[in-house]
Short mmCIF file of C-alpha atoms in Angstrom, two decimals:
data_model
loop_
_atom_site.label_atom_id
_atom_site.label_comp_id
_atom_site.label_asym_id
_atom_site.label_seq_id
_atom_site.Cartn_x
_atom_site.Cartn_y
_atom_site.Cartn_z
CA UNK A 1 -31.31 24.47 -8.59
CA UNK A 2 -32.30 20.70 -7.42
CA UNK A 3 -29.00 18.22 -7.00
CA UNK A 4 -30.23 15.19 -7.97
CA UNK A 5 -28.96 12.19 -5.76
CA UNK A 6 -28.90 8.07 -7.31
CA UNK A 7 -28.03 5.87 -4.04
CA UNK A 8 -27.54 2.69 -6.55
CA UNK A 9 -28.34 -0.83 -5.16
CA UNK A 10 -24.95 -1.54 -4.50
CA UNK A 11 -24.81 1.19 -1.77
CA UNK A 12 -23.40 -0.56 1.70
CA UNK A 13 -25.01 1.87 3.91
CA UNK A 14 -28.41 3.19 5.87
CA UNK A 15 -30.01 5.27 2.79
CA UNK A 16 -32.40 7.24 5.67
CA UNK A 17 -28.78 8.73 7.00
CA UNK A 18 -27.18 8.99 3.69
CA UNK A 19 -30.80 11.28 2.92
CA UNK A 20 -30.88 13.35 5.59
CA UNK A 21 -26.95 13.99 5.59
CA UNK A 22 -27.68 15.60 1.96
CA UNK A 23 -31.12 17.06 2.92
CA UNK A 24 -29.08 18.74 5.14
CA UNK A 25 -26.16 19.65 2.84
CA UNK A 26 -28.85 20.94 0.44
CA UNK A 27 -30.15 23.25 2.96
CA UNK A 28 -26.83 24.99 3.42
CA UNK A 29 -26.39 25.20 0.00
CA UNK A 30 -29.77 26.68 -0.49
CA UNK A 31 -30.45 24.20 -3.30
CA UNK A 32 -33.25 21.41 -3.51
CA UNK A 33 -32.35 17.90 -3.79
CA UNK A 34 -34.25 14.78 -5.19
CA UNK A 35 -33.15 11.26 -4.32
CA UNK A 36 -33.65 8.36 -6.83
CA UNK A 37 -32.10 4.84 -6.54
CA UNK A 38 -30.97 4.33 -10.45
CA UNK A 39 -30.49 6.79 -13.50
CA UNK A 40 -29.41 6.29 -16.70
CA UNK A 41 -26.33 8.68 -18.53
CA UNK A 42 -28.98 10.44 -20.59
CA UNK A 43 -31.52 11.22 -17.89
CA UNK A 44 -28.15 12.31 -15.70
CA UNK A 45 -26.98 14.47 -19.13
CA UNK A 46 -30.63 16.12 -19.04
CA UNK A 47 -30.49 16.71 -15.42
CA UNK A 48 -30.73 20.39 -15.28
CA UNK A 49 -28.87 21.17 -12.27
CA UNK A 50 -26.20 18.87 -10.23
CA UNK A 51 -25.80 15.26 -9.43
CA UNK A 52 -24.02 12.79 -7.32
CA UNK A 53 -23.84 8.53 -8.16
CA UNK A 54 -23.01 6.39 -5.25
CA UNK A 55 -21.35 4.42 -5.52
CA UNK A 56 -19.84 4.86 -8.44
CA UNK A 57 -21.21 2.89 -11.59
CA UNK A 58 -19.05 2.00 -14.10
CA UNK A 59 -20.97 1.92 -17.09
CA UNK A 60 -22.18 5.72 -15.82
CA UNK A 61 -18.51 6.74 -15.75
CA UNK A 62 -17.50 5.34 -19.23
CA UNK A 63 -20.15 8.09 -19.90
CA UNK A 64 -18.94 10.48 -17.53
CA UNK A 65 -21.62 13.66 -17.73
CA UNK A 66 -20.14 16.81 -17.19
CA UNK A 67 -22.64 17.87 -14.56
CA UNK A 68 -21.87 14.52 -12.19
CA UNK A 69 -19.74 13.74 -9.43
CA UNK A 70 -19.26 10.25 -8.47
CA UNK A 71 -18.51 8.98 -4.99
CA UNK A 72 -17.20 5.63 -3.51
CA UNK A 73 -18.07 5.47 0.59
CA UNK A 74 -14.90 3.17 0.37
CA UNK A 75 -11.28 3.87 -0.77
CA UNK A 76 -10.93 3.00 -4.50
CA UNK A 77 -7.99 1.39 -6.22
CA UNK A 78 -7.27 4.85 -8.13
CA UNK A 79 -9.89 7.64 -9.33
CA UNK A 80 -11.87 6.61 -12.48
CA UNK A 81 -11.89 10.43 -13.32
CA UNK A 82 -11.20 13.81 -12.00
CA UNK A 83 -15.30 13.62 -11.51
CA UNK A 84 -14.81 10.44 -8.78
CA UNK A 85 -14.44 11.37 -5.39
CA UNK A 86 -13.79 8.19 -2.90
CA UNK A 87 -12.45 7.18 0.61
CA UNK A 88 -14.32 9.49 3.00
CA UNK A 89 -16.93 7.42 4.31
CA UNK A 90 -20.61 8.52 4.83
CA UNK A 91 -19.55 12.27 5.79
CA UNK A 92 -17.87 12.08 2.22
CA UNK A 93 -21.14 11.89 0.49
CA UNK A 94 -20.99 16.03 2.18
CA UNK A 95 -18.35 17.00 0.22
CA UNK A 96 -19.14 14.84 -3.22
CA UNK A 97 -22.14 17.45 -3.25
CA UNK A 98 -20.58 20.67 -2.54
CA UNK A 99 -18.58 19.92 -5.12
CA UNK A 100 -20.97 19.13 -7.80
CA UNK A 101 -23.27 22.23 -7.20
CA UNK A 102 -19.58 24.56 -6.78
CA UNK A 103 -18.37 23.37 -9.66
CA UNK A 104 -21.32 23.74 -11.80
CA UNK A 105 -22.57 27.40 -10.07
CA UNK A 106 -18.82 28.37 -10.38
CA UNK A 107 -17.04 26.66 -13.37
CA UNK A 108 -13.32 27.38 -13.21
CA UNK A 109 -10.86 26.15 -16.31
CA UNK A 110 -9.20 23.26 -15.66
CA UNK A 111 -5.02 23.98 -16.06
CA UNK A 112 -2.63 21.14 -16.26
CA UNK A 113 0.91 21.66 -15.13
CA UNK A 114 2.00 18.40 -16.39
CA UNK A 115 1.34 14.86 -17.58
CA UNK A 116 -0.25 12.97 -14.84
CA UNK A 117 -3.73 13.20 -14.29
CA UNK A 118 -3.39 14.74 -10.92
CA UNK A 119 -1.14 17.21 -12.20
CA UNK A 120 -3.82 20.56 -12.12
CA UNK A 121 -5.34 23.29 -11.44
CA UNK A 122 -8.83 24.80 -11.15
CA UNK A 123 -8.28 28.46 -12.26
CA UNK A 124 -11.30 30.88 -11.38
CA UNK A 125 -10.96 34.64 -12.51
CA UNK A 126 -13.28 37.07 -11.54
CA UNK A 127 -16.93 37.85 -13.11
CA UNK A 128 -15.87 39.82 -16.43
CA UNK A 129 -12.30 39.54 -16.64
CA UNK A 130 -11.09 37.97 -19.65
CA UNK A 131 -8.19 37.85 -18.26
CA UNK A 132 -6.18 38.13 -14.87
CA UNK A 133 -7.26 42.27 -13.96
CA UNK A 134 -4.55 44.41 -13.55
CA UNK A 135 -2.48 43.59 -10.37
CA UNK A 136 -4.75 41.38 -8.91
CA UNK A 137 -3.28 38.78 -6.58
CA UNK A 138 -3.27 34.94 -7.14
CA UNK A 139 -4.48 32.73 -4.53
CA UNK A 140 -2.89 29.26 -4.67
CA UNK A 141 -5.19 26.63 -2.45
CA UNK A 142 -3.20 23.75 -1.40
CA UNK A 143 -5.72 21.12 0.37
CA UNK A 144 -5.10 18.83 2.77
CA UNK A 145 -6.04 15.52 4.45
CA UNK A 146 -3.04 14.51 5.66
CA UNK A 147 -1.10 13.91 2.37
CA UNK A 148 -3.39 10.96 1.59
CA UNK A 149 -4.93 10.33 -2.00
CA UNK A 150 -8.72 9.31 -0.90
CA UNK A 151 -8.76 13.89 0.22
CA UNK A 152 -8.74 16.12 -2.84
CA UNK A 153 -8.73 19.42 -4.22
CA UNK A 154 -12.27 19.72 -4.01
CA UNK A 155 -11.82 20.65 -0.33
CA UNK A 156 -10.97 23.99 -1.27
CA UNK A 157 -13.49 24.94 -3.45
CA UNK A 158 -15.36 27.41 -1.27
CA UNK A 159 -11.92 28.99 -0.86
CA UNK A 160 -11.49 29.61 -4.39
CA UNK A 161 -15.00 30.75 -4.97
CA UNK A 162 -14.71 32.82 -2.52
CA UNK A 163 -11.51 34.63 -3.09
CA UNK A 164 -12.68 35.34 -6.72
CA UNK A 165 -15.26 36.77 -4.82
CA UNK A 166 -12.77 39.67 -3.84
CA UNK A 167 -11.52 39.77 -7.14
CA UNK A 168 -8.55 37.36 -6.93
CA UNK A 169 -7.40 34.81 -9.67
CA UNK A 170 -8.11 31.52 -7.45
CA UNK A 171 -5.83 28.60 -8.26
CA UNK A 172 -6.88 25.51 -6.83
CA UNK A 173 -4.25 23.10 -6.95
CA UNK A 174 -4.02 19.41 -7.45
CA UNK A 175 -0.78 16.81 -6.65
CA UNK A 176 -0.19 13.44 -6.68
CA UNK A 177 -0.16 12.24 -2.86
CA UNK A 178 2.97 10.25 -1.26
CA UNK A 179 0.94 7.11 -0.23
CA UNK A 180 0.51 6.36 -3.79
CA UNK A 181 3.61 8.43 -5.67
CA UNK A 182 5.80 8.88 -2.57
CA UNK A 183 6.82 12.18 -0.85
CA UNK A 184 8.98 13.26 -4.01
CA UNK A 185 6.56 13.96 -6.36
CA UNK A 186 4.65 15.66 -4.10
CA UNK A 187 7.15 18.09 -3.22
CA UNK A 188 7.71 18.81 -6.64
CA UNK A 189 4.14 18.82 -8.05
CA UNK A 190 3.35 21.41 -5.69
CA UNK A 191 6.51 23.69 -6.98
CA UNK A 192 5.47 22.94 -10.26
CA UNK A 193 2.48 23.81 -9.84
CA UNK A 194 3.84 27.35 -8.31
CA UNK A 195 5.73 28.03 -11.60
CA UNK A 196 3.05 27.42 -13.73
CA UNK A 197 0.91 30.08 -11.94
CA UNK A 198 3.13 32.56 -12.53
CA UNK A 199 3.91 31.86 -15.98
CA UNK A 200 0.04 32.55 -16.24
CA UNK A 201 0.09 35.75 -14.52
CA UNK A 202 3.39 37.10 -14.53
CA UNK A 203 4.36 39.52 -11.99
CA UNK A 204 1.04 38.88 -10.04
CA UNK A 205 1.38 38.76 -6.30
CA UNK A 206 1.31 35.33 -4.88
CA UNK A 207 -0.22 33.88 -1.93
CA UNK A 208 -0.35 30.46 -0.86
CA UNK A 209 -2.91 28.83 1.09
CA UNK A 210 -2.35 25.62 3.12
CA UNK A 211 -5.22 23.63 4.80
CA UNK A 212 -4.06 21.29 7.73
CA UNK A 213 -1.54 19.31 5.41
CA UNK A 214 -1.48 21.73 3.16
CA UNK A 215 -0.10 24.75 5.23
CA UNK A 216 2.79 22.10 5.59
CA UNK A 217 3.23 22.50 1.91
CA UNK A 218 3.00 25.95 1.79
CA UNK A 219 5.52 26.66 4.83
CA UNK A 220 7.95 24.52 3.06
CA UNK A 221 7.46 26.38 -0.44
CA UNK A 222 7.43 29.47 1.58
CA UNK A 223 10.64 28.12 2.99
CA UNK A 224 12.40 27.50 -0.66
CA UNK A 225 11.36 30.78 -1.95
CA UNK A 226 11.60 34.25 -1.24
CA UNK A 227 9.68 35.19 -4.10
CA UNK A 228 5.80 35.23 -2.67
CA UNK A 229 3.69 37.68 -1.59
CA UNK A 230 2.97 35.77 1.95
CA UNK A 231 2.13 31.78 3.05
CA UNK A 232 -0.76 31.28 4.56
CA UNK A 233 -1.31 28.31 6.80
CA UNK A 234 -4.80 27.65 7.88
CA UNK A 235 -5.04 24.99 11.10
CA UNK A 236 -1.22 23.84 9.43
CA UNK A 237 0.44 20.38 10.47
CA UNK A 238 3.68 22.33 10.83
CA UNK A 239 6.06 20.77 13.38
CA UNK A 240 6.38 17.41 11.35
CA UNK A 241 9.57 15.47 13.68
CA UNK A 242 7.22 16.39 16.86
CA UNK A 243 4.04 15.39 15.12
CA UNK A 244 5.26 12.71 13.82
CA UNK A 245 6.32 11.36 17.58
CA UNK A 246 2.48 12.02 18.51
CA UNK A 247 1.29 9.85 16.10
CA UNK A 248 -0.92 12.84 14.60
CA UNK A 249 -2.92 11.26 11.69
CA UNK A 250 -2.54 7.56 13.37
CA UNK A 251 1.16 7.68 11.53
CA UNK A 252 0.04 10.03 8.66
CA UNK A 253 3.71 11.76 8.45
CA UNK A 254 5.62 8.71 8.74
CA UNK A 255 3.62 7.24 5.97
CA UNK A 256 3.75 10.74 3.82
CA UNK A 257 7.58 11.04 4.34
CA UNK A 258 8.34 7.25 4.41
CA UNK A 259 10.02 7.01 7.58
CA UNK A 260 10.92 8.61 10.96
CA UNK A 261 13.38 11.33 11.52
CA UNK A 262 15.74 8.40 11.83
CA UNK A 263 14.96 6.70 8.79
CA UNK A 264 15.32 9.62 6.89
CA UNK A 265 16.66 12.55 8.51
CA UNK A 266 17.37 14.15 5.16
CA UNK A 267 13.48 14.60 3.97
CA UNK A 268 12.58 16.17 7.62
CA UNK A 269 15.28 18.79 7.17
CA UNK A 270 13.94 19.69 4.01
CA UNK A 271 10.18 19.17 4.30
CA UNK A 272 9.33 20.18 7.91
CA UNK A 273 8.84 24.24 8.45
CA UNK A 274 9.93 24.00 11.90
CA UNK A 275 13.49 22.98 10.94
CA UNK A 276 13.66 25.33 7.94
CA UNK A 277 12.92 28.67 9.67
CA UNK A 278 13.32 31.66 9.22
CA UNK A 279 11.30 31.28 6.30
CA UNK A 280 12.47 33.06 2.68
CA UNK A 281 8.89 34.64 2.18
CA UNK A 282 6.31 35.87 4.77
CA UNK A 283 3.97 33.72 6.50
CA UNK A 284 0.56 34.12 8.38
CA UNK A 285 -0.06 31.22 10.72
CA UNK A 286 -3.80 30.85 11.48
CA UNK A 287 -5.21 28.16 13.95
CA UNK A 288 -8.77 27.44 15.32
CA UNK A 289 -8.84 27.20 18.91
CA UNK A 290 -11.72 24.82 18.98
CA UNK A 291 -9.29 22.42 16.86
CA UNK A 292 -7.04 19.61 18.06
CA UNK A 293 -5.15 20.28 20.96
CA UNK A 294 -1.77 19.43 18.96
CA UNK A 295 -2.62 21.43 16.64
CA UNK A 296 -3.18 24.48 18.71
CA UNK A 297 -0.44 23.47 20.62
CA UNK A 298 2.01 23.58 17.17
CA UNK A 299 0.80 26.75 15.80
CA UNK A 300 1.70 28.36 19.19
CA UNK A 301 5.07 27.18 19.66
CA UNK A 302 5.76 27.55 16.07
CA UNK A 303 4.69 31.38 16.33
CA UNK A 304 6.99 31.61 18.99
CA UNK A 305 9.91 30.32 17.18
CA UNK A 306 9.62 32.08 14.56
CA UNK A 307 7.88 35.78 15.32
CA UNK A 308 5.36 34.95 12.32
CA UNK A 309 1.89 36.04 13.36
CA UNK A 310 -0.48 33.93 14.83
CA UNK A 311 -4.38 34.28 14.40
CA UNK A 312 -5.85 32.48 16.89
CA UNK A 313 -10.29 33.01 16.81
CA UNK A 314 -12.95 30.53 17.41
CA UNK A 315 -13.16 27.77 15.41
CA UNK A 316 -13.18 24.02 14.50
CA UNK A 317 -10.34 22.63 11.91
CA UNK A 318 -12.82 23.58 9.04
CA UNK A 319 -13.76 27.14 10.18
CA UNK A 320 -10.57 28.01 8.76
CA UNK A 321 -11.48 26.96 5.36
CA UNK A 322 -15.31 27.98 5.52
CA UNK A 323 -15.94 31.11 3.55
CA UNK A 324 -18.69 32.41 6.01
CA UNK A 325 -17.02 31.86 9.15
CA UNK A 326 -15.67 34.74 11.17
CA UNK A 327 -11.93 33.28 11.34
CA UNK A 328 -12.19 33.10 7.63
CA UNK A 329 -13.20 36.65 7.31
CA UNK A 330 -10.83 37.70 10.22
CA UNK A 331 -7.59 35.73 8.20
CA UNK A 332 -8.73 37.73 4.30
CA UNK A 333 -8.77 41.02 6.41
CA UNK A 334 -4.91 40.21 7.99
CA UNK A 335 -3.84 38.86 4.70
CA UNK A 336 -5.35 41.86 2.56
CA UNK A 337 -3.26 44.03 5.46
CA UNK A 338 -0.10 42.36 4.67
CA UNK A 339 0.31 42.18 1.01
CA UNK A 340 -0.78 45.85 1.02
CA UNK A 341 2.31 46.91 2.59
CA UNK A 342 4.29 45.00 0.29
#
């Protein structure tokens, strides 16, 4: 499998890094790659393997071919398509192709849970099952990036490859984010998004799984009900009235939650896990000790206050979420532990 790369004329950055960045990328995905600087929709249609367009061209995603992701170095004023992946700046180009060779080595069927176009799910069941298999566990990914739109569900995508892998029902989840919808209908996107799964696969074990500002999410739903399996939160912005006094995310959590504790004490009390615990379903808290200090620093008091395990291995803030790193394989073998005993 090749990825074919355009870098269009209208690209604002050193090519010979952008090249090498996905040379590299390639590598570790053990695919080839071939770099043009235009392509047409039908010679992107015939491509017979996956592609990436940066930036994005218009007239290319009127056309929108089913094996292309598009990415914008620079934040865009919304998404063109689920296909457009923006904001990240040259490390983004990364992640545009991991996603377009997961998504086309590993198809998963695209579930909405409501109207908006952010309002899914990437459902993955495992190799030969119609259908969910008989009591196998659903694994809802909730990504982060500190709650801001330009950081997608694409993040996870490993994650859900992989945990299909073990013969899970992956569920990749999609929300609108608060900088563009506010904090609201993020909150309830990602509940919705909850009851949809299990009206898919009713009376499957669920476990969530919460990246950075996503174990956030998943502490708080973990918080509201005492219906799942376990939370997971992997590397977890979880202390949001003291985070938010560090500045963590140069003012991420004041922006997410539109205001200090001050301005609206009302949203901390019901968003941030540290002021909701105990917790109405199990947890696992799971932190890389190679990450940011406040990080570290949160999961450890937040263990403390509550008595919820915390894994603490070797690792970067995207160890947790890498399918071949040890903290990874250390966190499936601690979850796998705990549900069994439920």
């Amino acid at each position: 499998m090749d990825v074919l790369l355009v870098l269009g004329s209208q690209l604002v950055a050193d090519r010979g890094l952008l090249t090498s960045l996905a040379g590299n990328t390639a590598w570790d995905l053990d695919v080839g790659l071939r770099v043009v600087s235009a392509a047409t929709a039908e010679e992107l249609a015939a491509h017979d393997g996956p592609a990436v367009v940066a930036p994005a061209d218009p007239a290319l995603l009127a056309a929108a071919p089913a094996n292309t992701v598009f990415y914008d170095l620079t934040v865009a004023a919304e998404p063109a398509s689920p296909q457009h992946l923006h904001g990240r700046g040259v490390w983004g180009l990364a992640w545009a192709i991991k996603h377009a060779v997961h998504r086309l080595r590993e198809p998963a069927a695209r579930v909405a849970y409501g109207d908006h176009p952010e309002q899914w799910a990437d459902e993955r069941v495992p190799t030969g099952a119609p259908d969910a298999p008989s009591g196998a566990p659903v694994g809802i990914l909730l990504h982060g990036g500190f709650w801001r739109s330009n950081w997608a569900a694409d993040l996870m995508d490993a994650l859900a490859i992989d945990l299909t892998a073990r013969g899970w029902i992956s569920w990749n989840l999609e929300y609108r984010r608060p900088d563009r919808h506010g904090w609201a209908a993020t909150t309830a996107d990602v509940a919705a998004g909850l009851v949809k799964a299990r009206q898919r696969h009713p009376g499957a074990p669920i476990v969530l799984f919460g990246h950075s500002a996503g174990g956030q999410l998943a502490l708080r739903l973990a918080a509201d009900d005492p219906d799942l399996a376990l939370a997971v939160s992997l590397a977890g912005v979880i202390d949001l009235g003291e985070g938010q006094r560090r500045f963590l995310g140069e003012g991420a959590i004041t922006t997410a939650l539109g205001g200090g504790p001050d301005d609206v004490p009302d949203v901390y009390a019901a968003s941030d896990p540290m002021a909701r615990l105990p917790l109405a379903s199990p947890a696992l808290l799971v932190q890389g000790s190679g990450d940011g200090l406040d990080l570290v620093d949160i999961n450890r008091r937040f263990a403390a206050a509550s008595g919820i395990t915390l894994l603490e291995q070797a690792g970067d803030h995207f160890d947790v979420i890498a399918p071949g790193s040890p903290i990874w394989a250390a966190t499936m073998a601690e979850v796998e532990r705990q549900i069994s005993r439920r």
